[in-house]
Amino acid sequence: MDVREIPIEKLDTQTFIAERIEEIRSDVGDGLAVNALSGGVDSSVVTILGHKALGDRLRTFFINSGLMREGEPEHIVAVFRDLGVTVEHIHAEDRFFAALKGRTDPEEKREAITQTFYRDVFGDLVREIGAKHLLQGTNYTDVEETVAGIKRQHNILEQLGLDPEKMYGYRVIEPLIRLRKSGIRKVGETVGLPAELYTRPPFPGPALAARVIGEVTPDRVATVRWATQIVEEELSGSGAFQYLAILHEDRVTGIRAGKRDFGLQIEVRCWESTDAKIGSPTRLSYEVLDRLAERITTDVPGVVSVTYNVTRKPPSTIEAI
Amino acid sequence: MDVREIPIEKLDTQTFIAERIEEIRSDVGDGLAVNALSGGVDSSVVTILGHKALGDRLRTFFINSGLMREGEPEHIVAVFRDLGVTVEHIHAEDRFFAALKGRTDPEEKREAITQTFYRDVFGDLVREIGAKHLLQGTNYTDVEETVAGIKRQHNILEQLGLDPEKMYGYRVIEPLIRLRKSGIRKVGETVGLPAELYTRPPFPGPALAARVIGEVTPDRVATVRWATQIVEEELSGSGAFQYLAILHEDRVTGIRAGKRDFGLQIEVRCWESTDAKIGSPTRLSYEVLDRLAERITTDVPGVVSVTYNVTRKPPSTIEAI
């Protein structure tokens, strides 16, 4: 497979789309394929390309981990329904929260989500359907980061819990592997995705679990989900690269109705960046910061304090965990 | 004792000072008195008034808890030496850190400091000297907050571990009890304190321990001390009511020399307020915030992230614990 980068200035999206559709058709032949859609730009573009190539022979699943943003699963399914693509909504909330129970170490939390997603939930679906072709939204930055050792190499077949002895015949198709995010957005526009999807800010794989420091419980996810909704409402017009809310584990003193209240703290981050490699905090006005703090401490139960990240990347990272 | 408030517009500082000196002389007679000086405006004014009234018959102690800011004990002792007042510097760092070891609950930490300060260290000094008169910087806001149930009523004699049966003859003198902070600052100016002392921003009783979320160890205090010094250097010219650095217990992901580094986070707070009852975050420029983040993450070992508080009081409080 050709994995050399296609720089954005050399990308002809029409040709790229036609070639990828042809490639997927030829790879899958008359078999079945599956993919998991998160609603992010990579998996959204893969879903559209796959359905243009295979129609109903591609089964697309939205795996609901219970870690998504407010209304996100229903909304993504509805957007694709309008595009003529059936997405199957898989409720797996209980399995994810069971796997996360009692875990506070970030690596363990991440691993529990990966295992539940691939081996337990998606793995079961792949085996049940008997599909031997998996469409994945791997992009050029993922490849680079794997080579550089920043990301762990993920062998998706192993992650699915497929016995290497029985792997013969399985095939992973990665139509976006030669593009970076900016190229994928252009392809998304050309292929007919609505703007809300192809301009979507990045969202981490572990979803809201990446925004909860400490144990990830349904209550704590509900707290960060509510704060996230406020942050997205207030900052979606900012033109920033990414914006997010983080629920801290530390508690801080606050006052409610004249009484001491040892409460929760939400950290807001909003980034200027072009490629997520380096970034700086968006210089939001104090009117905006004030409104964020006011809305979050008023609307989200238990929150008494809101902070704004003022550190560049590096030494910070975009997300907190 | 008259404890009615003297409003600042009715305060004649010259008369007030003369009356308090006379009162202290008459209360103490030819006995001995002691007081503890922290360097805050209340205890500084009490120290000056006491020495004007009693000369060497007032013994003034600076109790070094190991929780003070960089160079603070030596500096306060030197400032009073220049004013002709001998302050005895008591090293009690080990006793405080022993009492704080393993404690993470804010109430327990506060209690450990109070007990160590009053019962163990200051109590020993009072008993050793045989002084029956204690000068205290209690102000009108303390009285009000005790009445309102916001602050716990502190009976200093009980705190000193003095048996109530044997308390007969002990006397607590509170020369500032009818003034609020603004009045005390005016008195400090008139009585000849240097401006750095009578304009000093408030600093919490538990000192830097109030700025450490989680266990208070010598290392963690060193971290927040360093960050505090940077914050005070950068913000002392801001005209703000108070500015502080808080070391969080939560760890967040950062990058150092291209590698993932699970590091520390410092929260900066800077307040506009007149009386600490309500407050709003100072609208610091992003140039200042950027420099704070840059200096703290570069100079303070282990820190990868700096945030700025954007919440008003209420629902936040000035300090975090």
PDB file of C-alpha atoms in Angstrom, chain A residues 105-107 110 150 213 247-256 258 260-262 265 267 269 277 281-287 289-290 292-294 297 303-317 319-321, chain B residues 105-107 110 150 213 247-256 258 260-262 265 267 269 277 281-287 289-290 292-294 297 303-317 319-321:
ATOM      1  CA  ASP A 105      -4.806   5.901  36.349  1.00  0.00           C
ATOM      2  CA  PRO A 106      -5.021   7.608  32.928  1.00  0.00           C
ATOM      3  CA  GLU A 107      -3.283   4.763  31.101  1.00  0.00           C
ATOM      4  CA  ARG A 110      -7.534   4.569  28.248  1.00  0.00           C
ATOM      5  CA  ILE A 150       4.481   9.111  20.387  1.00  0.00           C
ATOM      6  CA  ILE A 213      -9.391  13.521  35.925  1.00  0.00           C
ATOM      7  CA  LEU A 247     -13.498  18.063  35.312  1.00  0.00           C
ATOM      8  CA  HIS A 248     -10.805  18.037  37.983  1.00  0.00           C
ATOM      9  CA  GLU A 249     -10.586  15.523  40.791  1.00  0.00           C
ATOM     10  CA  ASP A 250      -9.295  18.154  43.230  1.00  0.00           C
ATOM     11  CA  ARG A 251     -11.991  19.886  45.201  1.00  0.00           C
ATOM     12  CA  VAL A 252     -11.821  23.574  46.090  1.00  0.00           C
ATOM     13  CA  THR A 253     -13.680  25.729  48.573  1.00  0.00           C
ATOM     14  CA  GLY A 254     -16.673  27.698  47.404  1.00  0.00           C
ATOM     15  CA  ILE A 255     -19.674  29.488  48.860  1.00  0.00           C
ATOM     16  CA  ARG A 256     -23.299  28.613  48.158  1.00  0.00           C
ATOM     17  CA  GLY A 258     -23.684  31.993  52.288  1.00  0.00           C
ATOM     18  CA  ARG A 260     -18.926  26.922  52.696  1.00  0.00           C
ATOM     19  CA  ASP A 261     -19.244  24.362  49.935  1.00  0.00           C
ATOM     20  CA  PHE A 262     -16.311  22.148  49.078  1.00  0.00           C
ATOM     21  CA  GLN A 265     -13.605  22.731  39.534  1.00  0.00           C
ATOM     22  CA  GLU A 267     -10.873  23.872  33.653  1.00  0.00           C
ATOM     23  CA  ARG A 269      -9.047  25.178  27.449  1.00  0.00           C
ATOM     24  CA  LYS A 277       1.636  19.956  17.281  1.00  0.00           C
ATOM     25  CA  PRO A 281      -4.359  29.607  24.424  1.00  0.00           C
ATOM     26  CA  THR A 282      -6.921  31.696  22.511  1.00  0.00           C
ATOM     27  CA  ARG A 283      -6.978  35.249  23.868  1.00  0.00           C
ATOM     28  CA  LEU A 284     -10.647  35.115  24.803  1.00  0.00           C
ATOM     29  CA  SER A 285     -12.120  38.363  26.097  1.00  0.00           C
ATOM     30  CA  TYR A 286     -12.915  38.606  29.798  1.00  0.00           C
ATOM     31  CA  GLU A 287     -16.576  39.090  28.851  1.00  0.00           C
ATOM     32  CA  LEU A 289     -14.530  34.112  30.281  1.00  0.00           C
ATOM     33  CA  ASP A 290     -16.884  35.745  32.759  1.00  0.00           C
ATOM     34  CA  LEU A 292     -18.380  30.859  30.840  1.00  0.00           C
ATOM     35  CA  ALA A 293     -17.661  30.907  34.582  1.00  0.00           C
ATOM     36  CA  GLU A 294     -21.099  32.315  35.363  1.00  0.00           C
ATOM     37  CA  THR A 297     -21.094  27.566  38.121  1.00  0.00           C
ATOM     38  CA  VAL A 303     -19.219  23.294  40.348  1.00  0.00           C
ATOM     39  CA  VAL A 304     -17.890  26.269  42.356  1.00  0.00           C
ATOM     40  CA  SER A 305     -14.788  27.184  40.345  1.00  0.00           C
ATOM     41  CA  VAL A 306     -13.786  27.623  36.705  1.00  0.00           C
ATOM     42  CA  THR A 307     -10.238  28.196  35.472  1.00  0.00           C
ATOM     43  CA  TYR A 308      -8.828  28.975  32.040  1.00  0.00           C
ATOM     44  CA  ASN A 309      -5.660  27.344  30.743  1.00  0.00           C
ATOM     45  CA  VAL A 310      -2.929  29.902  29.956  1.00  0.00           C
ATOM     46  CA  THR A 311      -0.080  27.492  29.079  1.00  0.00           C
ATOM     47  CA  ARG A 312       1.194  26.918  25.559  1.00  0.00           C
ATOM     48  CA  LYS A 313       1.760  23.499  23.981  1.00  0.00           C
ATOM     49  CA  PRO A 314       4.491  22.495  24.734  1.00  0.00           C
ATOM     50  CA  PRO A 315       4.929  22.099  27.710  1.00  0.00           C
ATOM     51  CA  SER A 316       1.152  21.547  27.991  1.00  0.00           C
ATOM     52  CA  THR A 317      -0.741  19.153  25.748  1.00  0.00           C
ATOM     53  CA  GLU A 319      -6.016  17.545  26.393  1.00  0.00           C
ATOM     54  CA  ALA A 320      -5.282  17.010  30.100  1.00  0.00           C
ATOM     55  CA  ILE A 321      -5.014  13.217  30.058  1.00  0.00           C
TER      56      ILE A 321
ATOM     57  CA  ASP B 105      -8.288  16.722  54.335  1.00  0.00           C
ATOM     58  CA  PRO B 106      -8.341  20.545  54.376  1.00  0.00           C
ATOM     59  CA  GLU B 107      -9.986  20.757  57.805  1.00  0.00           C
ATOM     60  CA  ARG B 110      -5.867  23.515  59.134  1.00  0.00           C
ATOM     61  CA  ILE B 150     -18.600  31.782  59.239  1.00  0.00           C
ATOM     62  CA  ILE B 213      -4.222  20.885  47.596  1.00  0.00           C
ATOM     63  CA  LEU B 247      -0.460  23.777  43.696  1.00  0.00           C
ATOM     64  CA  HIS B 248      -3.028  21.195  42.599  1.00  0.00           C
ATOM     65  CA  GLU B 249      -2.956  17.542  43.538  1.00  0.00           C
ATOM     66  CA  ASP B 250      -4.325  16.490  40.135  1.00  0.00           C
ATOM     67  CA  ARG B 251      -1.675  15.707  37.587  1.00  0.00           C
ATOM     68  CA  VAL B 252      -2.057  16.579  33.922  1.00  0.00           C
ATOM     69  CA  THR B 253      -0.252  15.469  30.785  1.00  0.00           C
ATOM     70  CA  GLY B 254       2.557  17.612  29.449  1.00  0.00           C
ATOM     71  CA  ILE B 255       5.482  17.325  27.050  1.00  0.00           C
ATOM     72  CA  ARG B 256       9.130  17.792  28.006  1.00  0.00           C
ATOM     73  CA  GLY B 258       9.457  15.661  23.104  1.00  0.00           C
ATOM     74  CA  ARG B 260       5.051  12.683  27.617  1.00  0.00           C
ATOM     75  CA  ASP B 261       5.438  13.992  31.142  1.00  0.00           C
ATOM     76  CA  PHE B 262       2.641  13.560  33.637  1.00  0.00           C
ATOM     77  CA  GLN B 265      -0.479  22.140  37.600  1.00  0.00           C
ATOM     78  CA  GLU B 267      -3.531  27.708  39.387  1.00  0.00           C
ATOM     79  CA  ARG B 269      -5.688  33.695  41.144  1.00  0.00           C
ATOM     80  CA  LYS B 277     -16.423  39.625  50.840  1.00  0.00           C
ATOM     81  CA  PRO B 281     -10.779  38.088  38.782  1.00  0.00           C
ATOM     82  CA  THR B 282      -8.454  40.902  37.701  1.00  0.00           C
ATOM     83  CA  ARG B 283      -8.569  41.306  33.927  1.00  0.00           C
ATOM     84  CA  LEU B 284      -4.859  40.660  33.453  1.00  0.00           C
ATOM     85  CA  SER B 285      -3.549  41.080  29.922  1.00  0.00           C
ATOM     86  CA  TYR B 286      -2.628  37.947  27.985  1.00  0.00           C
ATOM     87  CA  GLU B 287       0.961  39.259  27.840  1.00  0.00           C
ATOM     88  CA  LEU B 289      -0.690  35.594  31.689  1.00  0.00           C
ATOM     89  CA  ASP B 290       1.660  34.287  29.019  1.00  0.00           C
ATOM     90  CA  LEU B 292       3.385  33.882  34.174  1.00  0.00           C
ATOM     91  CA  ALA B 293       2.823  30.536  32.435  1.00  0.00           C
ATOM     92  CA  GLU B 294       6.189  30.701  30.705  1.00  0.00           C
ATOM     93  CA  THR B 297       6.601  26.102  33.665  1.00  0.00           C
ATOM     94  CA  VAL B 303       5.112  22.051  36.506  1.00  0.00           C
ATOM     95  CA  VAL B 304       3.681  21.534  32.997  1.00  0.00           C
ATOM     96  CA  SER B 305       0.445  23.522  33.229  1.00  0.00           C
ATOM     97  CA  VAL B 306      -0.734  26.891  34.543  1.00  0.00           C
ATOM     98  CA  THR B 307      -4.369  28.018  34.739  1.00  0.00           C
ATOM     99  CA  TYR B 308      -5.955  31.335  35.675  1.00  0.00           C
ATOM    100  CA  ASN B 309      -9.082  31.525  37.846  1.00  0.00           C
ATOM    101  CA  VAL B 310     -11.988  33.226  36.035  1.00  0.00           C
ATOM    102  CA  THR B 311     -14.708  32.705  38.684  1.00  0.00           C
ATOM    103  CA  ARG B 312     -16.092  35.480  40.870  1.00  0.00           C
ATOM    104  CA  LYS B 313     -16.485  35.283  44.642  1.00  0.00           C
ATOM    105  CA  PRO B 314     -19.129  33.995  45.288  1.00  0.00           C
ATOM    106  CA  PRO B 315     -19.409  31.136  44.317  1.00  0.00           C
ATOM    107  CA  SER B 316     -15.596  30.882  44.508  1.00  0.00           C
ATOM    108  CA  THR B 317     -13.646  31.901  47.601  1.00  0.00           C
ATOM    109  CA  GLU B 319      -8.259  30.959  48.528  1.00  0.00           C
ATOM    110  CA  ALA B 320      -8.796  27.364  47.331  1.00  0.00           C
ATOM    111  CA  ILE B 321      -8.808  25.634  50.715  1.00  0.00           C
TER     112      ILE B 321
END
